[in-house]
CSV table of C-alpha atoms in Angstrom, one decimal:
chain,number,residue,atom,x,y,z
A,1,MET,CA,-66.6,80.9,-66.5
A,2,CYS,CA,-70.2,81.8,-67.4
A,3,GLN,CA,-71.8,80.8,-70.7
A,4,SER,CA,-71.7,84.4,-72.1
A,5,CYS,CA,-68.0,84.5,-71.5
A,6,LEU,CA,-67.5,81.3,-73.5
A,7,GLU,CA,-69.6,82.7,-76.3
A,8,ALA,CA,-67.6,85.9,-76.3
A,9,ILE,CA,-64.4,83.9,-76.6
A,10,SER,CA,-65.7,81.9,-79.5
A,11,ASP,CA,-66.9,85.0,-81.3
A,12,THR,CA,-63.9,87.2,-82.0
A,13,GLY,CA,-66.2,89.9,-83.4
A,14,ARG,CA,-67.9,90.5,-80.1
A,15,LEU,CA,-66.6,92.5,-77.1
A,16,HIS,CA,-67.9,91.2,-73.8
A,17,PHE,CA,-67.0,92.0,-70.2
A,18,CYS,CA,-67.5,89.1,-67.8
A,19,HIS,CA,-68.9,89.8,-64.4
A,20,CYS,CA,-68.6,86.3,-62.9
A,21,GLY,CA,-65.4,87.3,-61.0
A,22,SER,CA,-66.7,90.6,-59.8
A,23,PRO,CA,-66.9,91.2,-56.0
A,24,GLU,CA,-70.7,91.6,-56.2
A,25,THR,CA,-71.1,88.2,-58.0
A,26,LEU,CA,-68.7,86.4,-55.6
A,27,ALA,CA,-70.5,87.8,-52.6
A,28,ALA,CA,-73.8,86.6,-53.9
A,29,MET,CA,-72.4,83.2,-54.6
A,30,ARG,CA,-71.0,82.9,-51.1
A,31,LYS,CA,-74.4,83.8,-49.7
A,32,ILE,CA,-76.1,81.1,-51.8
A,33,GLU,CA,-73.4,78.5,-50.9
A,34,ALA,CA,-73.7,79.3,-47.2
A,35,ASP,CA,-77.5,78.9,-47.4
A,36,ILE,CA,-77.2,75.6,-49.2
A,37,SER,CA,-74.6,74.3,-46.7
A,38,ARG,CA,-76.8,75.3,-43.8
A,39,ARG,CA,-79.8,73.5,-45.3
A,40,GLN,CA,-77.7,70.4,-46.0
A,41,MET,CA,-76.3,70.4,-42.5
A,42,LEU,CA,-79.7,70.8,-40.9
A,43,GLY,CA,-81.3,68.2,-43.1
A,44,GLY,CA,-78.3,65.8,-42.7
A,45,MET,CA,-78.3,66.1,-38.9
A,46,ALA,CA,-82.0,65.5,-38.8
A,47,ALA,CA,-81.6,62.4,-40.9
A,48,VAL,CA,-78.7,61.1,-38.7
A,49,VAL,CA,-80.7,61.7,-35.5
A,50,GLY,CA,-83.7,60.0,-37.1
A,51,MET,CA,-81.7,57.0,-38.1
A,52,PHE,CA,-80.2,56.7,-34.6
A,53,ALA,CA,-83.6,57.2,-33.1
A,54,GLY,CA,-84.7,54.1,-35.0
A,55,PHE,CA,-82.1,52.1,-33.0
A,56,GLY,CA,-83.0,53.7,-29.7
A,57,LEU,CA,-79.9,55.9,-30.0
A,58,ALA,CA,-81.3,59.4,-30.2
A,59,PRO,CA,-79.5,61.7,-27.8
A,60,THR,CA,-80.8,61.1,-24.3
A,61,GLU,CA,-81.1,63.7,-21.7
A,62,VAL,CA,-77.8,63.9,-19.8
A,63,ARG,CA,-77.6,66.4,-17.0
A,64,ALA,CA,-74.8,68.9,-17.5
A,65,GLN,CA,-73.7,71.1,-14.7
A,66,ALA,CA,-75.5,74.4,-14.7
A,67,SER,CA,-73.7,77.3,-16.5
A,68,GLY,CA,-71.2,78.9,-14.2
A,69,ILE,CA,-72.1,76.7,-11.2
A,70,PRO,CA,-69.3,74.2,-10.2
A,71,VAL,CA,-70.1,70.6,-9.1
A,72,LEU,CA,-68.6,69.3,-5.9
A,73,LEU,CA,-68.4,65.6,-5.2
A,74,THR,CA,-68.4,65.0,-1.4
A,75,ASN,CA,-68.3,62.2,1.1
A,76,LEU,CA,-66.0,59.9,-0.9
A,77,ARG,CA,-62.9,57.8,-1.1
A,78,LEU,CA,-60.6,58.6,-4.0
A,79,PHE,CA,-58.5,56.5,-6.3
A,80,ASP,CA,-56.7,59.0,-8.5
A,81,GLY,CA,-55.5,56.6,-11.2
A,82,THR,CA,-51.8,56.8,-10.2
A,83,THR,CA,-51.4,56.3,-6.5
A,84,LEU,CA,-52.0,52.6,-5.5
A,85,THR,CA,-53.9,53.6,-2.3
A,86,LEU,CA,-57.3,55.2,-1.6
A,87,ARG,CA,-57.4,58.7,-0.2
A,88,ASP,CA,-59.8,60.0,2.4
A,89,GLY,CA,-60.5,63.6,3.4
A,90,VAL,CA,-60.8,65.0,-0.1
A,91,GLU,CA,-63.5,66.3,-2.4
A,92,ILE,CA,-63.6,66.8,-6.1
A,93,LEU,CA,-64.5,70.2,-7.6
A,94,ILE,CA,-65.5,70.2,-11.3
A,95,GLU,CA,-65.8,73.3,-13.4
A,96,GLY,CA,-66.0,73.7,-17.2
A,97,GLY,CA,-65.7,70.0,-17.8
A,98,ARG,CA,-62.4,69.7,-15.9
A,99,ILE,CA,-61.3,68.9,-12.4
A,100,SER,CA,-60.4,72.3,-11.0
A,101,ALA,CA,-59.4,71.4,-7.4
A,102,LEU,CA,-59.3,68.6,-4.8
A,103,PRO,CA,-60.3,70.5,-1.7
A,104,ALA,CA,-60.5,69.2,1.8
A,105,PRO,CA,-64.0,68.6,3.1
A,106,GLY,CA,-65.8,71.8,3.8
A,107,GLN,CA,-63.3,73.9,1.8
A,108,GLY,CA,-65.2,73.9,-1.5
A,109,PRO,CA,-67.2,76.9,-2.8
A,110,ALA,CA,-70.5,77.6,-1.1
A,111,GLU,CA,-72.4,78.0,-4.4
A,112,ALA,CA,-71.4,74.6,-5.8
A,113,GLU,CA,-73.9,71.9,-6.7
A,114,ARG,CA,-73.1,69.2,-4.2
A,115,ILE,CA,-73.3,65.5,-4.9
A,116,ASP,CA,-73.0,63.2,-1.9
A,117,CYS,CA,-71.3,60.0,-2.9
A,118,GLY,CA,-72.3,58.2,0.3
A,119,GLY,CA,-68.8,57.1,1.3
A,120,ARG,CA,-68.3,55.3,-2.0
A,121,THR,CA,-65.1,55.2,-4.0
A,122,VAL,CA,-64.6,57.6,-7.0
A,123,ILE,CA,-62.2,56.4,-9.7
A,124,PRO,CA,-61.2,57.9,-13.1
A,125,GLY,CA,-63.2,56.8,-16.2
A,126,LEU,CA,-61.8,53.6,-17.6
A,127,ILE,CA,-59.7,53.4,-20.8
A,128,ASP,CA,-59.6,50.5,-23.2
A,129,THR,CA,-56.4,50.9,-25.2
A,130,HIS,CA,-57.2,48.2,-27.7
A,131,TRP,CA,-60.8,48.5,-29.0
A,132,HIS,CA,-62.4,48.2,-32.4
A,133,THR,CA,-65.3,50.6,-32.3
A,134,THR,CA,-67.0,49.4,-35.5
A,135,LEU,CA,-66.2,45.7,-35.2
A,136,ALA,CA,-67.0,44.9,-31.6
A,137,SER,CA,-70.8,44.3,-31.8
A,138,VAL,CA,-71.3,42.4,-35.0
A,139,SER,CA,-70.3,39.0,-36.3
A,140,GLN,CA,-67.4,38.6,-38.7
A,141,ILE,CA,-69.7,37.6,-41.6
A,142,VAL,CA,-71.8,40.7,-41.0
A,143,ALA,CA,-68.8,42.9,-40.8
A,144,MET,CA,-67.5,41.7,-44.1
A,145,THR,CA,-70.8,41.5,-46.1
A,146,GLN,CA,-73.4,44.0,-44.8
A,147,ASP,CA,-74.1,47.6,-45.7
A,148,ILE,CA,-71.6,49.8,-44.0
A,149,GLY,CA,-74.4,52.1,-42.8
A,150,PHE,CA,-75.7,49.1,-40.7
A,151,LEU,CA,-72.3,48.6,-39.2
A,152,HIS,CA,-72.1,52.2,-38.2
A,153,LEU,CA,-75.5,52.2,-36.6
A,154,MET,CA,-74.6,49.0,-34.6
A,155,ALA,CA,-71.3,50.7,-33.6
A,156,GLY,CA,-73.3,53.7,-32.3
A,157,LYS,CA,-75.4,51.4,-30.2
A,158,GLU,CA,-72.3,49.7,-28.9
A,159,ALA,CA,-70.7,53.0,-28.1
A,160,GLY,CA,-73.6,53.8,-25.7
A,161,ALA,CA,-73.2,50.4,-24.0
A,162,THR,CA,-69.4,51.0,-23.8
A,163,LEU,CA,-69.9,54.2,-21.9
A,164,GLN,CA,-72.5,52.6,-19.6
A,165,ARG,CA,-69.8,50.0,-18.7
A,166,GLY,CA,-67.7,52.8,-17.4
A,167,PHE,CA,-65.3,53.1,-20.3
A,168,THR,CA,-65.1,56.8,-21.0
A,169,THR,CA,-62.3,56.6,-23.5
A,170,VAL,CA,-61.2,54.0,-26.1
A,171,ARG,CA,-58.2,53.8,-28.3
A,172,ASP,CA,-59.5,52.5,-31.6
A,173,VAL,CA,-56.9,50.4,-33.3
A,174,GLY,CA,-58.6,49.6,-36.6
A,175,GLY,CA,-61.8,50.4,-38.4
A,176,PRO,CA,-63.8,53.3,-39.8
A,177,ALA,CA,-64.4,55.1,-36.5
A,178,PHE,CA,-64.1,58.7,-37.6
A,179,GLY,CA,-67.8,59.3,-38.2
A,180,LEU,CA,-68.8,57.8,-34.9
A,181,GLN,CA,-66.2,59.8,-33.1
A,182,ALA,CA,-67.6,63.0,-34.7
A,183,ALA,CA,-71.2,62.0,-33.7
A,184,VAL,CA,-70.1,61.3,-30.1
A,185,ASP,CA,-68.1,64.5,-29.8
A,186,ARG,CA,-71.1,66.5,-31.1
A,187,GLY,CA,-73.6,64.8,-28.8
A,188,VAL,CA,-75.5,63.1,-31.5
A,189,VAL,CA,-75.0,59.8,-29.8
A,190,ALA,CA,-73.7,58.9,-26.4
A,191,GLY,CA,-70.3,57.1,-26.3
A,192,PRO,CA,-66.7,57.2,-25.1
A,193,ARG,CA,-64.0,59.5,-26.3
A,194,ILE,CA,-62.4,57.8,-29.3
A,195,PHE,CA,-58.7,57.9,-30.3
A,196,PRO,CA,-59.1,56.7,-33.9
A,197,ALA,CA,-56.4,54.9,-36.0
A,198,GLY,CA,-58.5,54.5,-39.1
A,199,ALA,CA,-57.8,51.6,-41.4
A,200,ILE,CA,-55.4,48.9,-40.3
A,201,ILE,CA,-52.4,49.1,-42.6
A,202,SER,CA,-51.4,45.6,-43.8
A,203,GLN,CA,-49.2,44.0,-46.4
A,204,THR,CA,-50.8,41.8,-49.0
A,205,SER,CA,-51.5,38.4,-47.2
A,206,GLY,CA,-51.1,40.1,-43.9
A,207,HIS,CA,-53.3,40.1,-40.8
A,208,GLY,CA,-55.4,43.0,-42.2
A,209,ASP,CA,-55.9,41.4,-45.6
A,210,PHE,CA,-59.6,40.4,-45.4
A,211,ARG,CA,-60.0,39.1,-48.9
A,212,PHE,CA,-60.7,35.6,-49.9
A,213,GLN,CA,-58.4,33.6,-52.1
A,214,ASN,CA,-60.9,33.6,-55.0
A,215,SER,CA,-60.4,37.3,-55.3
A,216,LEU,CA,-56.8,36.9,-56.3
A,217,PRO,CA,-54.9,38.1,-58.2
A,218,MET,CA,-55.7,41.7,-57.7
A,219,MET,CA,-54.9,43.7,-60.8
A,220,PRO,CA,-54.1,47.4,-61.0
A,221,ALA,CA,-57.5,48.3,-62.5
A,222,ASP,CA,-59.5,46.3,-60.0
A,223,PRO,CA,-61.8,48.2,-57.6
A,224,ALA,CA,-61.0,48.1,-53.9
A,225,ASP,CA,-62.3,45.2,-51.9
A,226,TYR,CA,-65.1,45.7,-49.5
A,227,ALA,CA,-62.9,46.0,-46.3
A,228,SER,CA,-60.6,48.6,-48.0
A,229,ALA,CA,-63.4,50.6,-49.5
A,230,ALA,CA,-65.2,50.7,-46.1
A,231,GLY,CA,-62.0,51.8,-44.3
A,232,MET,CA,-61.4,48.7,-42.2
A,233,SER,CA,-58.0,48.0,-43.8
A,234,ALA,CA,-55.6,49.5,-46.3
A,235,LEU,CA,-53.3,47.2,-48.2
A,236,ALA,CA,-49.8,48.4,-48.9
A,237,ASP,CA,-46.6,46.8,-50.3
A,238,GLY,CA,-43.4,48.6,-50.5
A,239,VAL,CA,-42.3,51.9,-49.0
A,240,PRO,CA,-44.2,54.3,-51.4
A,241,GLU,CA,-47.5,52.5,-50.8
A,242,VAL,CA,-47.0,52.4,-47.0
A,243,LEU,CA,-46.3,56.1,-47.0
A,244,ARG,CA,-49.4,56.7,-49.1
A,245,ARG,CA,-51.8,54.7,-46.9
A,246,THR,CA,-50.3,56.1,-43.7
A,247,ARG,CA,-50.7,59.6,-44.9
A,248,GLU,CA,-54.3,58.9,-45.9
A,249,GLN,CA,-55.2,57.9,-42.4
A,250,LEU,CA,-53.5,61.0,-41.0
A,251,MET,CA,-55.5,63.1,-43.5
A,252,LYS,CA,-58.7,61.5,-42.2
A,253,GLY,CA,-57.8,62.4,-38.6
A,254,ALA,CA,-56.0,59.4,-37.2
A,255,SER,CA,-54.5,60.0,-33.7
A,256,GLN,CA,-52.2,57.0,-34.2
A,257,ILE,CA,-51.4,54.6,-37.0
A,258,LYS,CA,-52.0,50.8,-36.7
A,259,ILE,CA,-50.0,48.3,-38.8
A,260,THR,CA,-49.9,44.5,-38.8
A,261,ALA,CA,-46.5,43.1,-38.2
A,262,GLY,CA,-47.3,39.4,-37.7
A,263,GLY,CA,-50.0,36.8,-38.0
A,264,GLY,CA,-53.1,36.2,-35.9
A,265,VAL,CA,-54.5,33.3,-33.8
A,266,ALA,CA,-57.5,32.7,-36.1
A,267,SER,CA,-56.1,34.2,-39.3
A,268,GLN,CA,-57.3,32.1,-42.3
A,269,TYR,CA,-54.2,32.6,-44.4
A,270,ASP,CA,-51.3,34.3,-42.5
A,271,PRO,CA,-49.5,32.0,-39.9
A,272,LEU,CA,-49.2,33.3,-36.4
A,273,GLU,CA,-45.4,33.2,-36.6
A,274,SER,CA,-45.2,35.0,-39.9
A,275,LEU,CA,-43.3,38.3,-40.1
A,276,GLN,CA,-45.1,41.1,-41.9
A,277,PHE,CA,-43.7,44.3,-43.4
A,278,THR,CA,-40.0,44.7,-43.8
A,279,GLU,CA,-38.2,47.0,-41.5
A,280,ALA,CA,-38.0,49.6,-44.2
A,281,GLU,CA,-41.7,49.5,-44.8
A,282,MET,CA,-42.4,49.8,-41.0
A,283,ARG,CA,-40.0,52.7,-40.8
A,284,ALA,CA,-41.9,54.4,-43.6
A,285,ALA,CA,-45.1,54.3,-41.5
A,286,VAL,CA,-43.1,55.5,-38.5
A,287,ASP,CA,-41.6,58.4,-40.4
A,288,ALA,CA,-44.9,59.5,-41.8
A,289,ALA,CA,-46.5,59.4,-38.4
A,290,SER,CA,-43.6,61.1,-36.7
A,291,ASP,CA,-43.8,63.9,-39.3
A,292,TRP,CA,-47.3,64.6,-38.0
A,293,GLY,CA,-46.3,64.3,-34.3
A,294,THR,CA,-47.8,60.9,-33.6
A,295,TYR,CA,-46.8,57.3,-33.5
A,296,VAL,CA,-47.3,53.7,-34.9
A,297,CYS,CA,-48.7,50.8,-32.9
A,298,ALA,CA,-48.4,47.2,-34.3
A,299,HIS,CA,-50.3,44.0,-34.1
A,300,VAL,CA,-47.7,41.3,-33.4
A,301,TYR,CA,-47.1,38.3,-31.1
A,302,THR,CA,-43.6,36.9,-31.7
A,303,SER,CA,-40.2,37.9,-30.5
A,304,ALA,CA,-38.8,38.3,-34.0
A,305,GLY,CA,-41.7,40.5,-35.1
A,306,ILE,CA,-41.6,42.6,-31.9
A,307,GLN,CA,-37.8,43.2,-32.3
A,308,ARG,CA,-38.3,44.3,-35.9
A,309,CYS,CA,-41.0,46.7,-34.8
A,310,ILE,CA,-38.7,48.2,-32.1
A,311,LYS,CA,-35.8,48.7,-34.5
A,312,ALA,CA,-38.2,50.5,-36.9
A,313,GLY,CA,-39.4,52.9,-34.2
A,314,VAL,CA,-42.8,51.4,-33.4
A,315,LYS,CA,-43.9,52.9,-30.1
A,316,SER,CA,-46.6,50.4,-29.0
A,317,ILE,CA,-46.8,46.6,-29.2
A,318,GLU,CA,-50.4,45.2,-29.4
A,319,HIS,CA,-50.6,41.7,-27.9
A,320,GLY,CA,-47.0,40.4,-27.9
A,321,GLN,CA,-47.8,37.4,-25.7
A,322,LEU,CA,-45.2,35.2,-27.4
A,323,ALA,CA,-42.3,37.5,-26.5
A,324,ASP,CA,-39.3,35.9,-24.8
A,325,GLU,CA,-37.7,37.6,-21.8
A,326,ASP,CA,-34.9,39.1,-23.8
A,327,THR,CA,-37.4,40.8,-26.1
A,328,VAL,CA,-39.4,42.1,-23.1
A,329,ARG,CA,-36.1,43.5,-21.7
A,330,MET,CA,-35.5,45.2,-25.1
A,331,MET,CA,-39.0,46.8,-24.9
A,332,ALA,CA,-38.1,48.2,-21.5
A,333,ASP,CA,-34.7,49.5,-22.7
A,334,ASN,CA,-36.3,51.3,-25.6
A,335,GLY,CA,-39.3,52.7,-23.7
A,336,THR,CA,-41.7,50.8,-25.9
A,337,TRP,CA,-45.3,50.6,-24.7
A,338,TRP,CA,-47.1,47.2,-24.4
A,339,SER,CA,-50.9,47.0,-24.8
A,340,ILE,CA,-51.7,43.6,-23.2
A,341,GLN,CA,-55.0,41.8,-23.4
A,342,PRO,CA,-56.0,39.1,-20.9
A,343,PHE,CA,-56.2,36.3,-23.5
A,344,LEU,CA,-56.6,33.3,-21.2
A,345,ALA,CA,-58.5,30.8,-23.3
A,346,ASP,CA,-61.4,31.0,-20.8
A,347,GLU,CA,-65.2,31.4,-21.0
A,348,ASP,CA,-64.8,34.8,-22.7
A,349,ALA,CA,-62.3,33.6,-25.4
A,350,ASN,CA,-63.2,33.1,-29.0
A,351,LYS,CA,-64.3,29.5,-29.8
A,352,TYR,CA,-62.3,27.7,-32.5
A,353,THR,CA,-62.6,24.3,-34.1
A,354,ASP,CA,-59.5,24.5,-36.4
A,355,PRO,CA,-56.7,22.5,-34.6
A,356,LYS,CA,-54.1,25.1,-35.6
A,357,ALA,CA,-56.2,28.0,-34.1
A,358,VAL,CA,-56.8,26.0,-30.9
A,359,ALA,CA,-53.1,25.3,-30.5
A,360,ALA,CA,-52.2,28.9,-31.2
A,361,GLN,CA,-54.8,30.1,-28.7
A,362,LYS,CA,-53.3,27.8,-26.0
A,363,MET,CA,-49.8,29.2,-26.7
A,364,VAL,CA,-51.0,32.8,-26.4
A,365,ALA,CA,-52.9,32.1,-23.1
A,366,GLU,CA,-49.7,30.6,-21.6
A,367,GLY,CA,-47.8,33.6,-22.9
A,368,THR,CA,-50.3,36.0,-21.4
A,369,MET,CA,-49.4,34.9,-17.9
A,370,ARG,CA,-45.7,35.3,-18.6
A,371,ALA,CA,-46.4,38.7,-20.1
A,372,PHE,CA,-47.8,40.2,-16.9
A,373,GLU,CA,-44.9,38.7,-14.9
A,374,TRP,CA,-42.1,39.9,-17.2
A,375,ALA,CA,-43.7,43.3,-17.8
A,376,ASP,CA,-43.6,43.9,-14.0
A,377,LYS,CA,-40.2,42.4,-13.6
A,378,HIS,CA,-38.6,44.6,-16.3
A,379,ARG,CA,-40.7,47.7,-15.6
A,380,VAL,CA,-42.2,47.9,-19.1
A,381,ASN,CA,-44.7,50.6,-19.7
A,382,TRP,CA,-47.9,48.8,-20.3
A,383,ALA,CA,-51.7,49.4,-20.4
A,384,PHE,CA,-54.9,47.4,-20.5
A,385,GLY,CA,-56.8,46.6,-23.6
A,386,THR,CA,-59.5,44.0,-24.6
A,387,ASP,CA,-59.5,43.5,-28.4
A,388,ILE,CA,-63.1,42.4,-28.3
A,389,LEU,CA,-64.2,41.5,-31.9
A,390,TYR,CA,-67.4,40.3,-33.5
A,391,GLY,CA,-69.6,40.4,-30.4
A,392,GLY,CA,-69.0,39.9,-26.7
A,393,GLY,CA,-68.7,43.6,-25.8
A,394,GLU,CA,-70.5,42.9,-22.6
A,395,SER,CA,-67.4,41.2,-21.3
A,396,GLN,CA,-65.3,44.4,-21.4
A,397,GLY,CA,-65.6,45.0,-17.7
A,398,ARG,CA,-65.0,41.4,-16.9
A,399,GLN,CA,-61.8,41.4,-18.9
A,400,LEU,CA,-60.4,44.0,-16.6
A,401,THR,CA,-61.3,42.0,-13.5
A,402,LYS,CA,-59.0,39.3,-14.7
A,403,LEU,CA,-55.9,41.5,-14.2
A,404,ALA,CA,-56.5,41.2,-10.5
A,405,ARG,CA,-55.4,37.6,-10.7
A,406,PHE,CA,-51.9,38.8,-11.5
A,407,MET,CA,-51.6,42.0,-9.4
A,408,SER,CA,-53.4,44.0,-6.7
A,409,PRO,CA,-56.8,45.3,-7.7
A,410,LEU,CA,-55.6,48.9,-7.6
A,411,ALA,CA,-52.6,48.1,-9.6
A,412,ALA,CA,-54.9,46.5,-12.2
A,413,LEU,CA,-57.1,49.6,-12.2
A,414,HIS,CA,-54.0,51.8,-12.7
A,415,ARG,CA,-53.4,50.0,-16.0
A,416,ALA,CA,-56.9,51.0,-17.3
A,417,THR,CA,-56.7,54.5,-15.9
A,418,GLY,CA,-53.4,56.4,-15.2
A,419,ALA,CA,-51.1,54.1,-17.3
A,420,ALA,CA,-53.6,54.0,-20.2
A,421,GLY,CA,-53.9,57.8,-20.1
A,422,GLU,CA,-50.1,58.1,-20.3
A,423,LEU,CA,-50.1,55.8,-23.4
A,424,LEU,CA,-52.6,58.1,-25.1
A,425,THR,CA,-50.2,61.0,-24.7
A,426,LEU,CA,-48.0,59.5,-27.4
A,427,SER,CA,-50.5,61.0,-29.9
A,428,GLY,CA,-49.1,64.4,-29.1
A,429,GLY,CA,-50.7,67.1,-31.2
A,430,ARG,CA,-52.9,64.5,-33.0
A,431,ALA,CA,-54.7,63.7,-29.7
A,432,PRO,CA,-58.4,64.7,-30.3
A,433,TYR,CA,-58.9,65.9,-26.8
A,434,ASP,CA,-57.1,68.6,-24.9
A,435,GLY,CA,-56.4,67.5,-21.3
A,436,ARG,CA,-55.2,64.6,-19.2
A,437,LEU,CA,-57.2,61.4,-19.1
A,438,GLY,CA,-57.2,58.5,-16.7
A,439,VAL,CA,-56.4,60.5,-13.6
A,440,ILE,CA,-58.2,62.6,-11.0
A,441,ALA,CA,-56.0,65.6,-10.7
A,442,GLU,CA,-56.3,69.3,-11.1
A,443,GLY,CA,-56.7,70.3,-14.7
A,444,ALA,CA,-57.6,66.8,-15.9
A,445,LEU,CA,-60.8,66.2,-17.9
A,446,ALA,CA,-63.7,65.3,-15.6
A,447,ASP,CA,-64.2,61.7,-16.5
A,448,LEU,CA,-65.3,60.0,-13.3
A,449,LEU,CA,-67.0,56.9,-11.9
A,450,VAL,CA,-68.7,56.5,-8.5
A,451,ILE,CA,-68.7,52.8,-7.7
A,452,ASP,CA,-70.4,50.4,-5.3
A,453,GLY,CA,-67.5,48.1,-4.4
A,454,ASP,CA,-64.3,47.8,-2.5
A,455,ALA,CA,-61.6,48.6,-5.1
A,456,GLU,CA,-58.9,47.6,-2.7
A,457,ALA,CA,-60.3,44.1,-2.2
A,458,GLY,CA,-61.2,43.1,-5.8
A,459,LEU,CA,-62.7,44.2,-9.1
A,460,ASP,CA,-65.7,41.8,-9.3
A,461,TRP,CA,-68.0,44.8,-9.1
A,462,LEU,CA,-67.0,45.7,-12.7
A,463,ALA,CA,-69.0,42.7,-14.0
A,464,ASP,CA,-72.3,44.4,-13.1
A,465,THR,CA,-73.0,47.9,-14.5
A,466,ASP,CA,-75.5,48.5,-11.6
A,467,ASN,CA,-72.4,48.9,-9.4
A,468,LEU,CA,-71.5,52.0,-11.4
A,469,ARG,CA,-73.6,54.6,-9.6
A,470,LEU,CA,-72.5,57.7,-11.4
A,471,ILE,CA,-70.8,58.0,-14.8
A,472,MET,CA,-69.4,61.4,-15.8
A,473,LYS,CA,-67.6,62.3,-19.0
A,474,GLY,CA,-66.3,65.8,-19.4
A,475,GLY,CA,-68.4,67.1,-16.5
A,476,ARG,CA,-71.6,65.7,-18.0
A,477,MET,CA,-73.4,63.0,-16.1
A,478,PHE,CA,-74.5,60.1,-18.3
A,479,LYS,CA,-75.8,58.1,-15.3
A,480,ASN,CA,-76.6,59.0,-11.8
A,481,SER,CA,-78.3,56.4,-9.5
A,482,LEU,CA,-76.9,57.8,-6.2
């Protein structure tokens, strides 16, 4: 209400007719607000681009297909992400960011822009189903102490590197990735498609509780700790709080919800074998996610924790390398997905000095080898993920090569393409992208790689990004060295 109206109300001897709600006034206000919003948007975008430019992250020229002119990939061998053989005698037609057809050679439209692949293999863009977008490129101490703006800028830089490694999609399972997702989708910075979970939802003392002991006890009037305020984690105890924190992440745009249901290898406080969240608390997260048409995934290693997750309705187990065979069979019977990481205590593994962490890492490495065997034996739905944290992002491709130790190279590729794309469909209506991912098929999104390497013989070519001769996401070429 305007000042004259307030004066009229306080002075009963005056008659005053307020015009602040009139159509003319409201129209003028809408015009002013629109102009202010436009100026803020332009200024804000300029500032964002300027900041990214300082890190070498300003949008680079990427060649999109000409308007109305389809692109035709020719002279190739095809791995479609599902069939465990390579196909010859096929071409790939791309229109409007999607694969519109797989014609036989010579059957494509005459007016298409042709790209000769030189007899190389074309595969779907790779998918990492366990990625931490904002925590992959910095140390743990930086992640927990530095200005959040710095973390986001480093995450933007890592996003570009992720795409150049051939990963055109990641499922983010914990961290404030919503802003980077928006920047990538709007072309402000190059990077993969992001399926964001938002903050990791953890109980007090759980795997997502990043506080130090000297910050305890937390009192009701205390401000949020840094990790919670930054959106890395959200602490919740009891059904009402789990419902609240889950719904907050959904409000932010989460495509799936991530909870911690057990301890971690290097956790400072929570033991690896600890059980976290009661079944009722887990079910609260599951119910809230289901009400929005999506699902819950859970960090957990042990059989007891996995079984509790399954009973509560959790749809995807993250890690799970300490599962016994009965638990793996239970996963298969319930259609539960398994996101497995090749934790092998090798040259790419985190280095620990604490004897407990070293022992836990050894147990998980032994369990990893059983996990691949039992997942195949019991036909569990499973997909590839890395869980690279606090540096080491350059090993992302190498991590996938390790799967070929346990299965054929094409079977390993399937777990990072077609199978991973199927896992992403669990997001239902909360999926941020409309179209199939991880496959080369009619109607699928045109995320493609042209590779130098024999995909049937091995995956060592993944360790060197020079072997990725063309990288396409949504019909746009982010690299072309053919």
